[in-house]
CSV table of C-alpha atoms and ligand atoms in Angstrom, one decimal:
chain,number,residue,atom,x,y,z
A,1,MET,CA,18.4,26.0,8.6
A,2,SER,CA,19.3,23.7,6.0
A,3,VAL,CA,18.0,24.4,2.5
A,4,ALA,CA,17.7,21.4,1.1
A,5,VAL,CA,14.4,20.6,1.1
A,6,THR,CA,11.9,19.8,-1.1
A,7,PRO,CA,11.7,21.6,-4.5
A,8,ALA,CA,8.9,23.8,-3.6
A,9,GLY,CA,6.5,23.4,-6.2
A,10,ALA,CA,7.6,19.6,-6.8
A,11,ALA,CA,4.6,17.7,-4.7
A,12,SER,CA,6.3,14.9,-3.5
A,13,PRO,CA,5.4,11.8,-6.2
A,14,GLY,CA,1.4,10.2,-4.9
A,15,VAL,CA,-0.1,12.9,-3.0
A,16,THR,CA,-2.3,15.3,-5.0
A,17,SER,CA,-2.5,19.1,-4.5
A,18,ALA,CA,-4.4,20.2,-1.5
A,19,THR,CA,-3.8,24.0,-2.3
A,20,GLY,CA,-6.0,24.9,-5.2
A,21,ASP,CA,-9.3,23.2,-3.1
A,22,ALA,CA,-8.3,24.9,-0.1
A,23,VAL,CA,-7.7,28.1,-2.2
A,24,ARG,CA,-11.4,27.8,-4.0
A,25,ALA,CA,-12.7,27.2,-0.6
A,26,ALA,CA,-11.4,30.5,1.0
A,27,GLU,CA,-11.9,32.5,-2.0
A,28,ALA,CA,-16.3,31.3,-2.2
A,29,ARG,CA,-16.5,32.1,1.5
A,30,SER,CA,-14.6,35.6,2.2
A,31,ALA,CA,-14.4,38.8,0.9
A,32,ARG,CA,-12.3,39.6,-1.8
A,33,ASN,CA,-9.8,43.2,-0.2
A,34,TYR,CA,-7.1,40.6,-0.4
A,35,HIS,CA,-5.5,38.8,-3.6
A,36,PRO,CA,-3.2,36.0,-1.9
A,37,LEU,CA,-1.1,33.7,-3.4
A,38,PRO,CA,-1.9,30.5,-4.5
A,39,VAL,CA,0.4,28.8,-1.2
A,40,VAL,CA,-1.7,27.5,1.5
A,41,ILE,CA,0.1,27.5,5.3
A,42,ALA,CA,0.3,25.5,7.8
A,43,SER,CA,2.9,25.5,10.2
A,44,ALA,CA,6.1,27.7,10.4
A,45,GLU,CA,9.5,28.1,12.2
A,46,GLY,CA,12.1,30.6,11.9
A,47,ALA,CA,12.7,32.5,8.4
A,48,TRP,CA,10.7,29.1,6.6
A,49,THR,CA,6.6,28.2,5.6
A,50,THR,CA,5.4,24.9,5.2
A,51,ASP,CA,2.0,24.5,3.4
A,52,ILE,CA,-0.6,21.8,3.6
A,53,ASP,CA,1.2,20.0,0.5
A,54,GLY,CA,3.9,19.8,2.4
A,55,ARG,CA,6.4,21.7,0.5
A,56,ARG,CA,8.7,24.4,2.2
A,57,HIS,CA,8.9,28.4,1.6
A,58,LEU,CA,11.5,30.8,2.0
A,59,ASP,CA,9.3,33.8,4.1
A,60,LEU,CA,11.1,37.2,2.9
A,61,LEU,CA,8.2,39.6,3.5
A,62,ALA,CA,8.2,38.5,7.3
A,63,GLY,CA,3.9,39.4,7.5
A,64,TYR,CA,5.0,43.1,6.1
A,65,SER,CA,7.0,43.3,9.7
A,66,ALA,CA,5.3,42.1,12.1
A,67,LEU,CA,7.4,38.9,11.8
A,68,ASN,CA,10.8,40.9,12.5
A,69,PHE,CA,11.8,37.7,15.1
A,70,GLY,CA,10.9,35.1,12.5
A,71,HIS,CA,8.0,32.4,12.8
A,72,GLY,CA,7.1,31.0,16.3
A,73,HIS,CA,10.5,32.5,18.1
A,74,PRO,CA,10.8,30.6,21.4
A,75,ARG,CA,11.1,33.6,23.2
A,76,LEU,CA,7.8,35.0,22.2
A,77,ILE,CA,5.7,31.8,22.2
A,78,ALA,CA,6.9,30.7,25.6
A,79,ALA,CA,6.5,34.4,26.9
A,80,ALA,CA,3.2,33.9,25.2
A,81,LYS,CA,1.7,30.3,26.5
A,82,THR,CA,3.6,31.4,30.3
A,83,GLN,CA,0.4,34.4,29.9
A,84,LEU,CA,-1.5,32.4,28.8
A,85,ASP,CA,-1.7,30.3,32.2
A,86,ARG,CA,-2.8,33.0,34.2
A,87,VAL,CA,-4.5,35.7,32.9
A,88,THR,CA,-4.9,37.9,29.5
A,89,LEU,CA,-7.8,39.8,29.3
A,90,THR,CA,-9.6,42.4,32.2
A,91,SER,CA,-9.6,45.2,29.9
A,92,ARG,CA,-8.6,48.8,31.0
A,93,ALA,CA,-12.0,48.6,34.0
A,94,PHE,CA,-9.1,47.0,36.2
A,95,HIS,CA,-5.4,47.3,36.4
A,96,HIS,CA,-3.3,44.2,35.7
A,97,ASP,CA,0.8,43.5,36.7
A,98,ARG,CA,2.0,43.3,33.5
A,99,PHE,CA,0.1,46.8,32.5
A,100,ALA,CA,3.2,48.9,34.5
A,101,ASP,CA,6.0,47.1,33.2
A,102,PHE,CA,4.6,46.9,29.6
A,103,CYS,CA,4.4,50.8,29.7
A,104,THR,CA,7.8,52.3,31.4
A,105,GLU,CA,9.8,50.1,29.9
A,106,LEU,CA,8.9,50.5,25.9
A,107,ALA,CA,8.4,54.4,26.9
A,108,ASP,CA,12.4,53.2,28.4
A,109,LEU,CA,13.3,52.5,24.7
A,110,CYS,CA,11.7,54.9,22.8
A,111,GLY,CA,13.8,57.8,25.2
A,112,MET,CA,9.6,58.8,25.9
A,113,GLU,CA,7.6,59.1,28.7
A,114,THR,CA,4.7,57.6,28.3
A,115,VAL,CA,2.7,54.8,26.5
A,116,LEU,CA,-0.8,54.7,25.1
A,117,PRO,CA,-1.6,51.0,24.1
A,118,MET,CA,-3.8,50.5,21.4
A,119,ASN,CA,-4.6,46.8,19.5
A,120,THR,CA,-3.4,47.5,15.0
A,121,GLY,CA,-1.6,50.4,13.7
A,122,ALA,CA,-4.8,52.1,12.0
A,123,GLU,CA,-5.6,53.1,15.5
A,124,ALA,CA,-2.4,54.5,16.8
A,125,VAL,CA,-2.6,56.5,13.8
A,126,GLU,CA,-6.4,57.4,15.0
A,127,THR,CA,-5.4,57.9,18.5
A,128,ALA,CA,-2.4,60.3,17.5
A,129,VAL,CA,-4.6,62.4,15.3
A,130,LYS,CA,-6.9,62.3,18.1
A,131,VAL,CA,-4.4,62.9,20.6
A,132,ALA,CA,-3.0,65.8,17.9
A,133,ARG,CA,-6.0,67.8,17.8
A,134,LYS,CA,-7.2,67.9,21.4
A,135,TRP,CA,-2.7,68.8,22.4
A,136,GLY,CA,-3.3,71.6,19.1
A,137,TYR,CA,-7.0,73.3,21.2
A,138,ARG,CA,-5.5,72.5,24.6
A,139,VAL,CA,-2.0,73.6,24.3
A,140,LYS,CA,-1.9,75.0,21.4
A,141,GLY,CA,-4.6,77.4,21.2
A,142,VAL,CA,-5.9,77.0,17.6
A,143,ALA,CA,-9.4,78.2,17.4
A,144,PRO,CA,-12.1,75.5,18.0
A,145,GLY,CA,-12.5,72.7,14.6
A,146,ALA,CA,-9.5,74.6,12.8
A,147,ALA,CA,-6.6,72.2,13.3
A,148,ARG,CA,-4.6,70.2,10.2
A,149,ILE,CA,-2.5,68.1,9.8
A,150,VAL,CA,0.5,67.8,7.1
A,151,VAL,CA,0.8,64.3,5.6
A,152,ALA,CA,2.8,63.6,2.7
A,153,ALA,CA,1.8,61.9,-0.6
A,154,GLY,CA,2.7,58.5,-1.0
A,155,ASN,CA,1.7,57.1,2.7
A,156,PHE,CA,0.5,54.4,3.7
A,157,HIS,CA,-1.0,54.8,7.6
A,158,GLY,CA,-3.8,52.1,7.9
A,159,ARG,CA,-7.1,51.7,6.2
A,160,THR,CA,-9.9,53.4,8.8
A,161,THR,CA,-12.0,55.5,6.8
A,162,THR,CA,-10.3,58.8,8.4
A,163,VAL,CA,-6.7,57.2,7.9
A,164,VAL,CA,-7.7,56.7,4.1
A,165,SER,CA,-9.0,60.6,4.1
A,166,PHE,CA,-5.4,61.7,3.4
A,167,SER,CA,-4.4,58.7,1.7
A,168,SER,CA,-3.2,59.0,-2.3
A,169,ASP,CA,-3.9,56.0,-3.4
A,170,PRO,CA,-7.0,55.9,-5.4
A,171,GLY,CA,-8.2,52.6,-4.7
A,172,ALA,CA,-7.3,52.9,-0.5
A,173,ARG,CA,-10.2,55.9,-1.4
A,174,ASP,CA,-12.4,55.0,-3.5
A,175,GLY,CA,-16.2,54.8,-2.5
A,176,PHE,CA,-15.1,55.5,1.0
A,177,GLY,CA,-16.2,59.0,1.0
A,178,PRO,CA,-17.5,61.5,3.0
A,179,PHE,CA,-13.5,61.9,4.1
A,180,THR,CA,-12.8,63.6,7.6
A,181,PRO,CA,-11.5,66.9,6.7
A,182,GLY,CA,-8.7,68.6,8.3
A,183,PHE,CA,-5.6,66.8,6.5
A,184,ASP,CA,-2.5,69.1,4.1
A,185,THR,CA,-0.6,66.2,1.6
A,186,VAL,CA,2.8,67.6,0.3
A,187,PRO,CA,5.1,65.8,-1.6
A,188,PHE,CA,7.7,63.4,0.5
A,189,GLY,CA,11.3,63.6,1.3
A,190,ASP,CA,10.4,67.8,-0.1
A,191,ALA,CA,11.8,69.2,3.1
A,192,ASP,CA,10.7,73.2,1.6
A,193,ALA,CA,7.0,72.3,0.5
A,194,LEU,CA,7.0,71.0,4.0
A,195,GLU,CA,7.4,73.7,5.5
A,196,ALA,CA,5.3,75.8,3.5
A,197,ALA,CA,2.1,73.6,3.9
A,198,LEU,CA,2.4,74.6,8.1
A,199,THR,CA,0.2,77.0,9.3
A,200,ASP,CA,-1.0,78.6,12.8
A,201,ASP,CA,-4.0,76.0,12.4
A,202,THR,CA,-1.0,73.1,11.5
A,203,VAL,CA,-1.3,71.1,15.1
A,204,ALA,CA,0.5,68.1,13.5
A,205,VAL,CA,3.3,66.2,11.0
A,206,LEU,CA,2.4,62.9,10.6
A,207,LEU,CA,5.2,60.9,8.1
A,208,GLU,CA,6.7,57.3,7.8
A,209,PRO,CA,10.7,57.8,8.6
A,210,VAL,CA,10.9,55.8,5.6
A,211,GLN,CA,7.6,55.1,3.4
A,212,GLY,CA,6.8,51.2,3.2
A,213,GLU,CA,4.1,50.7,1.4
A,214,ALA,CA,5.0,52.8,-0.9
A,215,GLY,CA,8.4,50.9,-2.1
A,216,VAL,CA,10.5,51.3,0.5
A,217,CYS,CA,11.4,54.6,0.1
A,218,VAL,CA,13.6,56.4,1.8
A,219,PRO,CA,13.3,60.4,1.8
A,220,PRO,CA,16.5,61.9,0.6
A,221,ALA,CA,19.7,62.5,3.8
A,222,GLY,CA,18.6,65.6,5.6
A,223,TYR,CA,14.9,65.3,5.5
A,224,LEU,CA,14.2,64.4,8.4
A,225,ALA,CA,16.9,66.4,10.5
A,226,ARG,CA,15.2,69.2,8.3
A,227,VAL,CA,11.6,68.2,9.3
A,228,ARG,CA,12.5,68.5,12.9
A,229,GLU,CA,13.7,71.7,13.1
A,230,THR,CA,10.8,73.4,11.1
A,231,THR,CA,8.0,71.3,12.9
A,232,ALA,CA,10.3,72.5,16.4
A,233,ARG,CA,10.1,75.7,15.7
A,234,ARG,CA,6.5,75.9,14.4
A,235,ASN,CA,5.4,74.6,17.3
A,236,VAL,CA,3.9,71.5,15.3
A,237,LEU,CA,4.1,68.0,16.8
A,238,LEU,CA,6.2,65.5,14.8
A,239,ILE,CA,4.0,62.4,14.5
A,240,ALA,CA,6.4,59.2,13.2
A,241,ASP,CA,4.6,56.0,12.5
A,242,GLU,CA,7.6,53.8,12.5
A,243,ILE,CA,4.9,50.8,12.6
A,244,GLN,CA,6.6,49.0,9.3
A,245,SER,CA,9.9,50.7,9.8
A,246,GLY,CA,10.5,50.4,13.5
A,247,LEU,CA,11.7,47.9,15.9
A,248,GLY,CA,14.9,46.9,14.2
A,249,ARG,CA,14.1,46.8,10.0
A,250,THR,CA,16.4,49.8,9.6
A,251,GLY,CA,19.5,48.2,11.9
A,252,ARG,CA,18.6,50.8,14.4
A,253,THR,CA,15.9,50.5,16.9
A,254,PHE,CA,13.8,53.6,15.1
A,255,ALA,CA,14.2,54.4,11.6
A,256,CYS,CA,14.9,58.2,13.0
A,257,GLU,CA,18.1,57.6,14.8
A,258,HIS,CA,19.3,57.3,10.9
A,259,GLU,CA,19.0,60.9,11.7
A,260,GLN,CA,19.7,61.9,15.1
A,261,VAL,CA,16.4,62.5,14.7
A,262,THR,CA,13.6,62.4,18.1
A,263,PRO,CA,10.0,62.4,16.9
A,264,ASP,CA,7.5,64.5,19.1
A,265,VAL,CA,5.1,61.0,19.1
A,266,TYR,CA,6.1,57.6,18.2
A,267,LEU,CA,3.3,55.0,16.7
A,268,LEU,CA,4.6,51.6,16.3
A,269,GLY,CA,2.9,47.9,15.7
A,270,LYS,CA,3.8,45.5,13.9
A,271,ALA,CA,6.2,43.9,15.2
A,272,LEU,CA,6.1,44.8,18.8
A,273,GLY,CA,3.2,42.2,18.8
A,274,GLY,CA,5.9,39.7,18.1
A,275,GLY,CA,4.0,37.9,15.4
A,276,VAL,CA,1.5,36.6,17.7
A,277,VAL,CA,-0.8,39.0,19.0
A,278,PRO,CA,-1.8,42.3,17.2
A,279,VAL,CA,0.2,45.0,19.9
A,280,SER,CA,1.1,48.6,18.7
A,281,ALA,CA,0.7,51.4,20.8
A,282,VAL,CA,1.5,56.1,21.0
A,283,VAL,CA,4.4,56.9,22.6
A,284,SER,CA,4.9,60.3,23.9
A,285,SER,CA,5.3,62.9,26.4
A,286,ARG,CA,3.2,63.3,29.1
A,287,GLU,CA,2.3,67.2,27.7
A,288,VAL,CA,1.0,65.3,25.0
A,289,LEU,CA,-0.7,62.6,26.0
A,290,GLY,CA,-1.5,64.0,29.1
A,291,VAL,CA,-4.6,66.0,27.2
A,292,LEU,CA,-6.6,62.8,27.4
A,293,ARG,CA,-8.8,62.5,30.2
A,294,PRO,CA,-10.9,59.1,31.3
A,295,GLY,CA,-13.0,58.6,29.0
A,296,GLN,CA,-12.0,59.9,25.9
A,297,HIS,CA,-10.4,57.7,24.0
A,298,GLY,CA,-10.0,53.7,24.7
A,299,SER,CA,-10.6,50.0,23.4
A,300,THR,CA,-11.3,46.9,25.2
A,301,PHE,CA,-8.5,45.1,24.1
A,302,GLY,CA,-5.8,48.2,24.1
A,303,GLY,CA,-3.1,46.7,27.1
A,304,ASN,CA,-4.7,43.2,27.7
A,305,PRO,CA,-2.3,41.1,29.6
A,306,LEU,CA,-1.2,38.7,26.4
A,307,ALA,CA,-0.4,41.8,24.7
A,308,CYS,CA,2.1,43.1,27.2
A,309,ALA,CA,3.6,40.0,28.2
A,310,VAL,CA,4.7,39.5,24.4
A,311,ALA,CA,5.8,43.1,23.6
A,312,LEU,CA,7.3,42.8,27.2
A,313,GLU,CA,9.3,39.9,25.8
A,314,VAL,CA,9.7,41.8,22.1
A,315,ILE,CA,10.7,44.8,23.9
A,316,ALA,CA,13.6,43.2,25.5
A,317,MET,CA,14.5,40.8,23.0
A,318,LEU,CA,15.5,45.1,21.0
A,319,ARG,CA,16.9,45.7,24.3
A,320,THR,CA,20.6,43.8,23.7
A,321,GLY,CA,20.9,45.3,20.1
A,322,GLU,CA,21.8,42.1,18.0
A,323,PHE,CA,18.9,42.2,15.8
A,324,GLN,CA,19.8,45.8,14.9
A,325,GLN,CA,22.8,44.3,14.1
A,326,ARG,CA,22.1,41.4,12.0
A,327,ALA,CA,19.6,43.7,9.9
A,328,ALA,CA,22.1,46.0,9.5
A,329,GLU,CA,24.9,43.4,8.4
A,330,LEU,CA,22.3,41.5,6.4
A,331,GLY,CA,21.0,44.5,4.8
A,332,THR,CA,24.9,45.2,4.3
A,333,ARG,CA,24.9,42.6,1.8
A,334,LEU,CA,21.3,42.2,0.5
A,335,HIS,CA,21.8,45.9,-0.6
A,336,ALA,CA,24.8,45.2,-2.1
A,337,ARG,CA,23.6,42.1,-4.4
A,338,LEU,CA,20.7,43.7,-5.4
A,339,HIS,CA,22.7,46.8,-6.3
A,340,GLU,CA,24.8,43.5,-8.4
A,341,MET,CA,21.5,42.6,-9.8
A,342,THR,CA,21.1,46.5,-11.1
A,343,ALA,CA,24.1,46.4,-12.7
A,344,ALA,CA,23.6,43.1,-14.5
A,345,GLY,CA,20.6,45.0,-16.2
A,346,LEU,CA,18.1,42.3,-14.0
A,347,VAL,CA,16.1,44.8,-11.9
A,348,GLU,CA,15.4,48.5,-12.8
A,349,ALA,CA,16.6,50.3,-9.4
A,350,SER,CA,16.4,49.1,-5.7
A,351,ARG,CA,15.9,51.7,-2.7
A,352,GLY,CA,15.6,50.9,1.0
A,353,ARG,CA,17.4,50.5,4.1
A,354,GLY,CA,18.5,47.5,6.6
A,355,LEU,CA,17.1,44.2,5.8
A,356,TRP,CA,14.3,46.0,4.0
A,357,ALA,CA,14.0,46.6,0.1
A,358,GLY,CA,12.2,48.0,-2.5
A,359,VAL,CA,12.5,46.4,-6.0
A,360,ASP,CA,11.1,47.6,-8.8
A,361,VAL,CA,11.6,45.4,-12.1
A,362,ALA,CA,11.2,45.7,-15.9
A,363,ASP,CA,7.9,45.3,-17.3
A,364,ARG,CA,9.3,42.5,-19.6
A,365,HIS,CA,8.8,40.4,-16.5
A,366,GLY,CA,5.0,41.3,-16.7
A,367,GLY,CA,4.4,42.9,-13.1
A,368,GLY,CA,5.3,42.3,-9.7
A,369,GLY,CA,3.0,40.3,-9.6
A,370,ALA,CA,4.0,37.8,-11.6
A,371,VAL,CA,7.1,38.1,-10.3
A,372,ALA,CA,6.1,37.5,-6.9
A,373,ARG,CA,4.2,34.1,-8.2
A,374,ARG,CA,7.1,33.1,-10.4
A,375,MET,CA,9.6,33.5,-7.3
A,376,LEU,CA,7.1,31.0,-5.3
A,377,GLU,CA,7.5,28.3,-7.2
A,378,ARG,CA,11.0,28.0,-6.0
A,379,GLY,CA,9.9,28.4,-3.1
A,380,VAL,CA,10.2,31.7,-1.9
A,381,LEU,CA,7.6,34.2,-0.2
A,382,VAL,CA,7.4,37.6,-2.0
A,383,LYS,CA,4.5,40.2,-2.0
A,384,ASP,CA,4.3,43.6,-5.0
A,385,THR,CA,3.6,46.6,-4.0
A,386,HIS,CA,2.7,49.2,-6.7
A,387,GLY,CA,2.8,47.5,-9.7
A,388,SER,CA,6.3,47.0,-10.6
A,389,THR,CA,7.7,46.3,-6.5
A,390,ILE,CA,8.7,43.6,-4.9
A,391,ARG,CA,9.3,44.1,-1.0
A,392,LEU,CA,11.7,42.4,0.3
A,393,ALA,CA,11.2,42.3,4.4
A,394,PRO,CA,13.2,39.2,5.2
A,395,PRO,CA,12.4,38.2,9.3
A,396,LEU,CA,15.7,39.4,11.0
A,397,VAL,CA,16.3,36.2,11.9
A,398,ILE,CA,17.3,35.0,9.0
A,399,THR,CA,20.7,32.9,8.1
A,400,GLU,CA,22.9,34.8,5.9
A,401,GLN,CA,23.1,31.3,3.5
A,402,ASP,CA,19.4,31.7,3.8
A,403,LEU,CA,19.1,34.8,2.2
A,404,GLU,CA,21.2,34.3,0.0
A,405,TRP,CA,19.4,31.4,-1.5
A,406,GLY,CA,16.6,33.6,-1.5
A,407,LEU,CA,18.5,36.1,-4.0
A,408,ASP,CA,19.6,33.6,-6.3
A,409,ARG,CA,16.1,33.1,-6.8
A,410,LEU,CA,15.3,36.4,-7.2
A,411,ALA,CA,18.0,36.5,-10.0
A,412,GLU,CA,17.5,33.3,-11.4
A,413,VAL,CA,13.4,34.6,-12.0
A,414,LEU,CA,14.6,37.7,-13.2
A,415,ALA,CA,17.7,36.4,-15.6
A,416,ARG,CA,14.2,35.0,-17.5
A,417,PRO,CA,11.8,37.4,-20.1
A,418,ALA,CA,7.9,36.0,-18.1
B,1,PLP,C1,0.3,48.2,8.4
B,1,PLP,C2,1.5,49.9,8.2
B,1,PLP,C3,-0.1,50.4,9.6
B,1,PLP,C4,-1.9,49.8,9.5
B,1,PLP,O1,-1.5,49.3,10.6
B,1,PLP,P1,-2.6,47.8,10.8
B,1,PLP,O2,-2.1,47.0,11.4
B,1,PLP,O3,-2.9,47.1,9.6
B,1,PLP,O4,-3.7,48.6,11.1
B,1,PLP,C5,0.3,51.5,9.7
B,1,PLP,N1,1.1,52.5,9.1
B,1,PLP,C6,2.5,52.2,8.7
B,1,PLP,C7,3.9,52.6,8.2
B,1,PLP,C8,2.2,50.3,7.9
B,1,PLP,O5,3.6,49.9,7.5
């Protein structure tokens, strides 16, 4: 797609900005649990959005990786439209004709046996916590009520009460207690600390192979492999939360593959729904997911026909390997540019894997939020995380030309203090 567009931030002459009114209307009537940038998107295609004032912006956030295939990918929209005309919801009280294919294809993509579909990422995490506990009691032989799960500091696994119980972010927890017990937190990237935290009551280790929300933090080389070895030896399930890192983002189907690690359980979400519908899943072995009996866990919408149809198309697209390859190739370019910017003193530090980066900006820029607002004025959508980090997660369908253009805008913004 061409980058020769109406300059962002410059409303066409004679057109009054509708954005201010729309932002105020949203703020007046919605809970303030988000602080969105002042842009009101009306349509989008591929890596580009168009707002209600007709300005176009390059999307370098991609719905926190839910839009790995870009906005409105023709294959995904076609799959959704076809399914809309057939059947959208049955509930799990009955079978439907997309369900078996979805489970078979997803299990196969993961190299695993069984799938439990849910809707949101947090639900997949909740499901894994319940399954790991039951597995601990039924299979491992942990005393009733004693099961413990080890997690990493700096994690982000969602927003439910149990999930924030093991968050280390005060903002995610304050005022939401009492919390669910049974979790032990260790530093991320320290395999010795993790091993020391395991007890006979530990049923699982729950980790993001790359911590996304924390700022795209990649653990030291060898960490995941050691965690895999330790958990296997101690009969502890390794649960990989690949909700953000999985499905092509890092240049592989799963981030765990970078260390040839196969976890016991994959948690998937975000991109699994193709940016069209929420779809999440817990993927594991018959031994692990087999601990559940009818009536013990479920979801009205989990595994619905529309979700299965879209996810099946997502899986088919991932089968070709082309998106993973794009993420790897464009990722090499992304990190090379960010290293150049670091060497030039524009960026404090950058990290990441594949088409995914955390960029730390200096205090003189007035924080990540200020950088994101200045990027918006130049026609690029990005979002800050943890104060001074900008997370870059372009759709994997972005052209190299558009990626370079977006990075040029970042260099431009960082070349001048706020
Ligand atoms: C986004 C995210 C979740 C939560 O997903 P929701 O769909 O927002 O509930 C869980 N884990 C990770 C790693 C995530 O990035």
